[in-house]
Amino acid sequence: MTGFSSRVEAVSISGIREVFEAAGEDAINLGLGQPDFPTPDHAREAAVEAIRAGDVDAYTSNKGTRELREAIAAKHKRDNDLDVDPEDVIATSGGSEALHIALEAHVDEGQEVIFPDPGFVSYDALTNLAGGAPKPVGLREDLTMAPETVEDVITDDTAAFVVNSPANPTGAVQSPEDMREFARIAAEHDVLCISDEVYEHQVFDGEHRSPAEFDESGNVVVVNACSKAYSMTGWRLGWVTGATDRIERMLRVHQYAQACASAPAQYAAEAALTGPQDPVDEMRDAFEERRDILLSGFEEMGLECPTPKGAFYAMPKVPEGWVDEVIERGVVVVPGDAFGENGAGYARISYATDTETLREAIDIMAEATAALE
């Protein structure tokens, strides 16, 4: 009988999904990384118009339509002051596929991939699926990743390290100085820096900077998506950009795994990127207000929580049994160890929900906290 590959056996179903299945149908869901806003109307309409015009019935270029890639390049100039050649962009099926092809194209069997712990669950899983060796590293007290920590664990077997800012699950934002250091490390050690910037527009304190701004070696690739900035998670449209030779190798993986990103989604993404950016600002302002409400609630509960400076997640330190107690009372939260061993003793809370629901959830979490005292 044909068995299963060691790569797939090294991967399990996400702990986030297990929490969802354990919760009741009427539970308040603070576990989902899904903005609770509609996709902007102009993005939706662009897809509808393209469908009606018959423009989406065939494959696009493997890299995506020229117009979309030009829109992505213009976005990087506008938001990051980066000169990106549209030929050095691949439109992907969400940021997830962009991460996947970046690792597949650069990691050989047994090579190490360094990433934050706690960190996004895909980093560990996609490293295993690429045949690599996951190498999680702990974080500072403010839950940012220290460049010196990354540099200290690089070996001759290191293929890449992942930077995620703003970060999932912590909400931490790396400083410009950190980003400069990450670019230096990639250059001096000749390893790839994969910068996951999917939450770049959700920054409340400080500023988003990309290591690509400081890259002179061609050893930084940037992963991004429309998912969080424009509330387009279901559209599955992301991208990756980097040096020409790296894009060519990633394209080899993409063209056989995916052929091209969904054509309707490409038209919607082009419109989102080139159209009014007011919805992005409105979402960011709403998330900041919710963050402050949540932090105030934690303070009243007596729970310590590093202030998240971006994204829409918080990771309070919680007593033993807290996550189970909260879930049993009808609020879905995710245990911190679902994001790595160093997440033990924390919980991840997503505040991508309306303020009324959030306040109700805070009351329930307060009751659970009091019950454990």
XYZ file of C-alpha atoms in Angstrom:
373
model
C 0.000 0.000 0.000
C 1.223 3.475 -0.837
C 1.926 5.389 2.328
C 2.281 9.091 2.952
C 5.213 11.394 2.424
C 7.288 12.376 5.424
C 6.692 15.992 4.458
C 2.933 15.777 4.822
C 3.212 13.645 7.957
C 5.200 16.479 9.548
C 2.196 18.798 9.143
C -0.997 18.685 11.183
C -4.335 20.474 10.980
C -4.008 24.009 12.343
C -4.661 24.428 16.050
C -6.824 27.394 15.100
C -9.192 25.095 13.259
C -9.367 22.733 16.222
C -10.508 25.598 18.439
C -13.259 26.554 15.998
C -14.598 23.012 15.965
C -14.619 22.849 19.759
C -16.713 26.001 20.106
C -20.494 26.199 19.993
C -22.406 27.485 16.982
C -23.463 30.686 18.778
C -20.005 31.506 20.120
C -18.448 34.935 19.622
C -15.541 34.346 17.293
C -12.381 36.216 18.295
C -10.187 33.624 16.641
C -10.536 34.497 12.972
C -8.099 36.642 10.979
C -10.874 38.009 8.827
C -11.739 41.732 8.617
C -15.446 42.257 9.271
C -15.761 44.871 6.524
C -17.083 44.399 2.984
C -14.757 44.389 0.003
C -14.810 47.929 -1.462
C -17.578 48.385 -4.016
C -15.227 49.561 -6.770
C -13.216 46.336 -6.452
C -16.340 44.184 -6.612
C -17.683 46.087 -9.599
C -14.416 45.728 -11.508
C -14.703 41.952 -11.224
C -18.359 41.983 -12.265
C -17.614 44.158 -15.290
C -14.731 41.912 -16.341
C -16.954 38.838 -16.047
C -19.736 40.431 -18.098
C -17.249 41.551 -20.738
C -15.886 38.028 -21.084
C -12.420 39.112 -20.004
C -11.987 36.364 -17.389
C -12.826 33.234 -19.356
C -9.238 32.355 -20.212
C -5.903 32.011 -18.468
C -4.030 35.211 -17.826
C -0.259 35.373 -18.036
C 1.316 33.075 -15.440
C 2.536 36.157 -13.602
C -0.851 37.868 -13.801
C -2.221 40.555 -16.091
C 0.186 43.289 -17.030
C -2.260 45.882 -15.661
C -2.391 44.233 -12.250
C 1.370 43.921 -12.026
C 1.709 47.588 -12.979
C -0.797 48.434 -10.230
C 1.252 46.418 -7.731
C 4.440 48.166 -8.824
C 2.714 51.555 -8.463
C 1.504 50.554 -4.996
C 5.069 49.791 -3.908
C 6.211 53.179 -5.212
C 3.349 54.976 -3.483
C 3.464 53.183 -0.153
C 7.075 51.974 0.161
C 9.077 54.266 -2.138
C 10.319 51.166 -3.966
C 10.993 50.915 -7.686
C 9.516 47.559 -8.686
C 9.565 46.279 -12.262
C 6.140 44.773 -13.120
C 8.088 41.890 -14.685
C 9.408 41.094 -11.206
C 5.946 40.487 -9.761
C 3.911 37.272 -9.617
C 0.216 37.499 -8.751
C -0.640 34.516 -6.551
C -3.632 32.846 -4.979
C -3.386 34.828 -1.781
C -0.374 35.554 0.351
C -0.364 31.881 1.333
C 0.642 30.759 -2.149
C 3.241 33.514 -2.330
C 4.865 32.156 0.849
C 4.618 28.626 -0.496
C 6.373 29.297 -3.805
C 9.032 31.429 -2.105
C 9.987 28.533 0.147
C 9.677 25.848 -2.537
C 11.965 27.789 -4.860
C 14.697 28.432 -2.296
C 14.781 25.602 0.250
C 16.572 22.319 -0.347
C 15.978 19.139 1.653
C 17.061 19.664 5.249
C 17.898 23.349 4.904
C 16.855 25.598 7.768
C 14.187 28.284 7.719
C 14.194 30.717 10.638
C 10.927 32.331 11.714
C 9.356 33.981 14.777
C 7.905 31.929 17.646
C 5.118 32.635 18.297
C 4.511 33.187 14.601
C 2.063 32.594 11.778
C 1.236 28.889 11.586
C 2.065 28.605 7.892
C 5.784 29.263 8.343
C 6.407 25.969 10.109
C 4.034 23.959 7.927
C 5.251 25.320 4.587
C 8.863 24.777 5.616
C 8.085 21.122 6.293
C 6.218 20.779 2.997
C 9.263 22.189 1.196
C 11.429 19.539 2.883
C 13.161 22.118 5.039
C 13.959 22.191 8.740
C 11.912 24.670 10.788
C 14.013 26.805 13.138
C 11.717 28.959 15.295
C 13.276 31.710 17.423
C 11.946 33.456 20.501
C 10.898 37.094 20.606
C 11.644 40.169 22.677
C 9.393 41.198 25.568
C 7.422 43.414 23.160
C 7.004 40.372 20.885
C 9.153 41.742 18.049
C 11.900 39.592 16.527
C 15.445 40.761 17.314
C 17.844 40.804 14.342
C 20.673 39.616 16.594
C 18.605 36.570 17.550
C 18.231 35.684 13.879
C 21.903 36.292 13.133
C 23.019 34.163 16.079
C 21.254 31.037 14.790
C 22.214 31.285 11.102
C 24.387 28.363 9.985
C 25.785 27.083 6.707
C 22.524 25.134 6.387
C 20.268 28.196 6.608
C 18.305 28.940 3.447
C 16.000 31.706 4.623
C 14.494 33.647 7.479
C 10.996 35.115 7.659
C 10.149 38.602 8.906
C 6.492 39.426 9.578
C 5.551 43.009 10.387
C 2.919 43.875 11.457
C 2.797 40.372 12.833
C 0.254 37.622 13.170
C -0.377 36.533 15.955
C 1.281 39.258 18.061
C 0.364 42.559 16.410
C 4.010 43.610 16.844
C 5.622 46.101 14.444
C 9.357 45.948 13.715
C 11.295 49.224 13.831
C 12.977 50.747 10.763
C 16.314 49.954 12.425
C 15.334 46.285 12.684
C 14.365 46.181 9.023
C 17.681 47.703 7.996
C 19.464 45.055 10.064
C 17.447 42.231 8.501
C 18.506 43.427 5.039
C 22.133 43.567 6.206
C 21.946 40.056 7.632
C 20.508 38.709 4.383
C 23.330 40.338 2.424
C 26.239 39.481 4.720
C 25.218 35.874 5.272
C 23.898 35.411 1.719
C 20.566 34.011 2.902
C 17.069 34.898 1.761
C 14.905 37.261 3.798
C 11.197 36.642 3.165
C 9.265 39.701 4.313
C 5.583 38.971 4.980
C 3.886 42.367 4.762
C 0.250 41.341 4.455
C -0.779 43.594 7.379
C 1.290 46.617 6.319
C -1.671 49.026 6.293
C -2.821 48.138 9.807
C -0.207 50.131 11.742
C -1.342 52.265 14.694
C 1.939 53.202 16.359
C 5.193 53.735 14.500
C 5.435 53.058 10.790
C 5.638 50.149 8.410
C 9.004 49.741 6.746
C 10.165 46.933 4.503
C 13.624 45.343 4.515
C 13.369 45.629 0.731
C 13.949 49.382 1.159
C 17.445 48.625 2.460
C 18.236 45.678 0.176
C 21.199 46.024 -2.161
C 21.986 42.317 -2.502
C 18.800 40.974 -4.091
C 18.316 38.723 -1.055
C 14.926 40.103 0.030
C 11.591 39.023 -1.381
C 8.320 40.627 -0.337
C 5.037 38.784 0.120
C 1.838 40.805 0.245
C -1.867 40.501 -0.540
C -5.151 42.349 -0.870
C -6.667 40.123 1.817
C -6.300 42.273 4.926
C -5.855 45.750 3.465
C -9.036 45.584 1.388
C -10.972 42.867 3.237
C -10.554 40.498 0.292
C -9.602 37.253 2.040
C -12.069 35.233 -0.025
C -10.802 36.623 -3.315
C -7.431 34.896 -2.804
C -5.195 37.448 -4.455
C -1.655 38.058 -3.278
C 1.734 38.611 -4.842
C 5.451 38.207 -4.430
C 8.171 40.487 -5.724
C 11.943 40.252 -5.672
C 15.034 40.055 -7.826
C 14.540 38.840 -11.403
C 16.360 35.529 -10.914
C 14.335 34.744 -7.797
C 11.055 35.600 -9.512
C 11.974 33.312 -12.422
C 12.494 30.369 -10.033
C 9.321 31.070 -8.097
C 7.445 31.292 -11.385
C 8.511 27.716 -12.168
C 6.712 26.544 -9.030
C 3.704 28.805 -9.529
C 3.060 27.875 -13.152
C 2.804 24.165 -12.367
C 0.996 24.474 -9.043
C -1.443 27.205 -9.985
C -0.986 28.341 -13.634
C -2.318 31.797 -12.735
C -4.279 33.556 -10.038
C -8.048 33.749 -10.471
C -8.791 36.158 -13.321
C -11.845 37.866 -11.692
C -9.812 38.406 -8.528
C -7.034 40.008 -10.553
C -9.422 42.618 -11.928
C -10.822 43.268 -8.455
C -7.315 43.632 -7.013
C -6.248 46.047 -9.745
C -9.235 48.249 -8.922
C -8.598 48.016 -5.180
C -4.963 49.040 -5.574
C -5.569 51.888 -8.016
C -8.903 53.176 -6.709
C -9.830 55.226 -3.627
C -7.849 54.199 -0.548
C -10.413 55.572 1.926
C -11.646 52.080 2.915
C -8.119 51.159 4.010
C -7.916 54.196 6.283
C -11.394 53.598 7.682
C -10.590 50.005 8.577
C -7.319 50.978 10.220
C -9.053 53.621 12.352
C -11.729 51.131 13.403
C -9.151 48.492 14.336
C -7.204 51.007 16.418
C -10.351 51.958 18.335
C -11.102 48.294 18.983
C -7.539 47.633 20.073
C -7.807 50.348 22.696
C -11.124 48.966 23.966
C -9.614 45.499 24.257
C -6.457 46.687 26.014
C -8.585 48.609 28.506
C -10.546 45.441 29.162
C -7.382 43.411 29.762
C -6.121 46.039 32.185
C -9.345 45.845 34.193
C -9.036 42.039 34.241
C -5.470 42.288 35.463
C -4.081 40.587 32.360
C -0.716 41.759 31.056
C -0.641 42.351 27.303
C 2.159 43.828 25.179
C 0.580 46.690 23.224
C -0.036 45.547 19.644
C 1.101 48.318 17.328
C -0.500 46.860 14.214
C -2.588 44.120 12.560
C -5.749 43.245 14.518
C -4.503 40.769 17.097
C -3.484 40.938 20.735
C -1.611 38.317 22.774
C -2.277 38.694 26.494
C -0.509 36.544 29.061
C -3.193 34.326 30.562
C -3.406 31.942 33.543
C -3.552 28.201 33.065
C -6.982 27.048 31.972
C -8.021 30.497 30.772
C -8.500 29.604 27.106
C -10.705 26.595 27.919
C -12.713 28.633 30.418
C -13.337 31.392 27.872
C -14.300 28.965 25.110
C -16.687 27.112 27.428
C -18.393 30.441 28.148
C -18.921 31.075 24.439
C -15.983 33.141 23.165
C -13.547 31.639 20.658
C -9.917 32.509 21.357
C -6.810 30.653 20.256
C -4.196 29.257 22.655
C -0.816 30.865 22.124
C 0.974 27.540 21.701
C -0.940 27.026 18.441
C 1.612 29.503 17.064
C 4.712 27.872 18.528
C 6.141 26.606 21.791
C 6.963 30.112 22.989
C 3.283 31.033 22.702
C 2.479 28.892 25.739
C 0.949 31.015 28.489
C -0.551 33.457 25.973
C -3.787 33.596 23.986
C -4.372 35.200 20.608
C -7.379 37.482 20.396
C -8.593 38.838 17.057
C -10.489 42.105 17.380
C -11.773 42.037 13.817
C -15.335 42.332 15.051
C -17.715 45.199 15.819
C -17.330 47.117 19.071
C -20.627 45.955 20.562
C -19.691 42.308 20.098
C -16.173 42.999 21.321
C -17.470 44.588 24.538
C -19.741 41.589 25.103
C -16.772 39.258 24.627
C -14.680 41.320 27.049
C -17.367 40.946 29.725
C -17.335 37.182 29.221
C -13.522 37.040 29.331
C -13.601 39.064 32.554
C -16.003 36.553 34.103
C -13.728 33.701 33.044
C -10.695 35.478 34.494
C -12.462 36.060 37.808
C -13.522 32.399 37.941
C -9.878 31.288 37.775
C -8.669 33.561 40.572
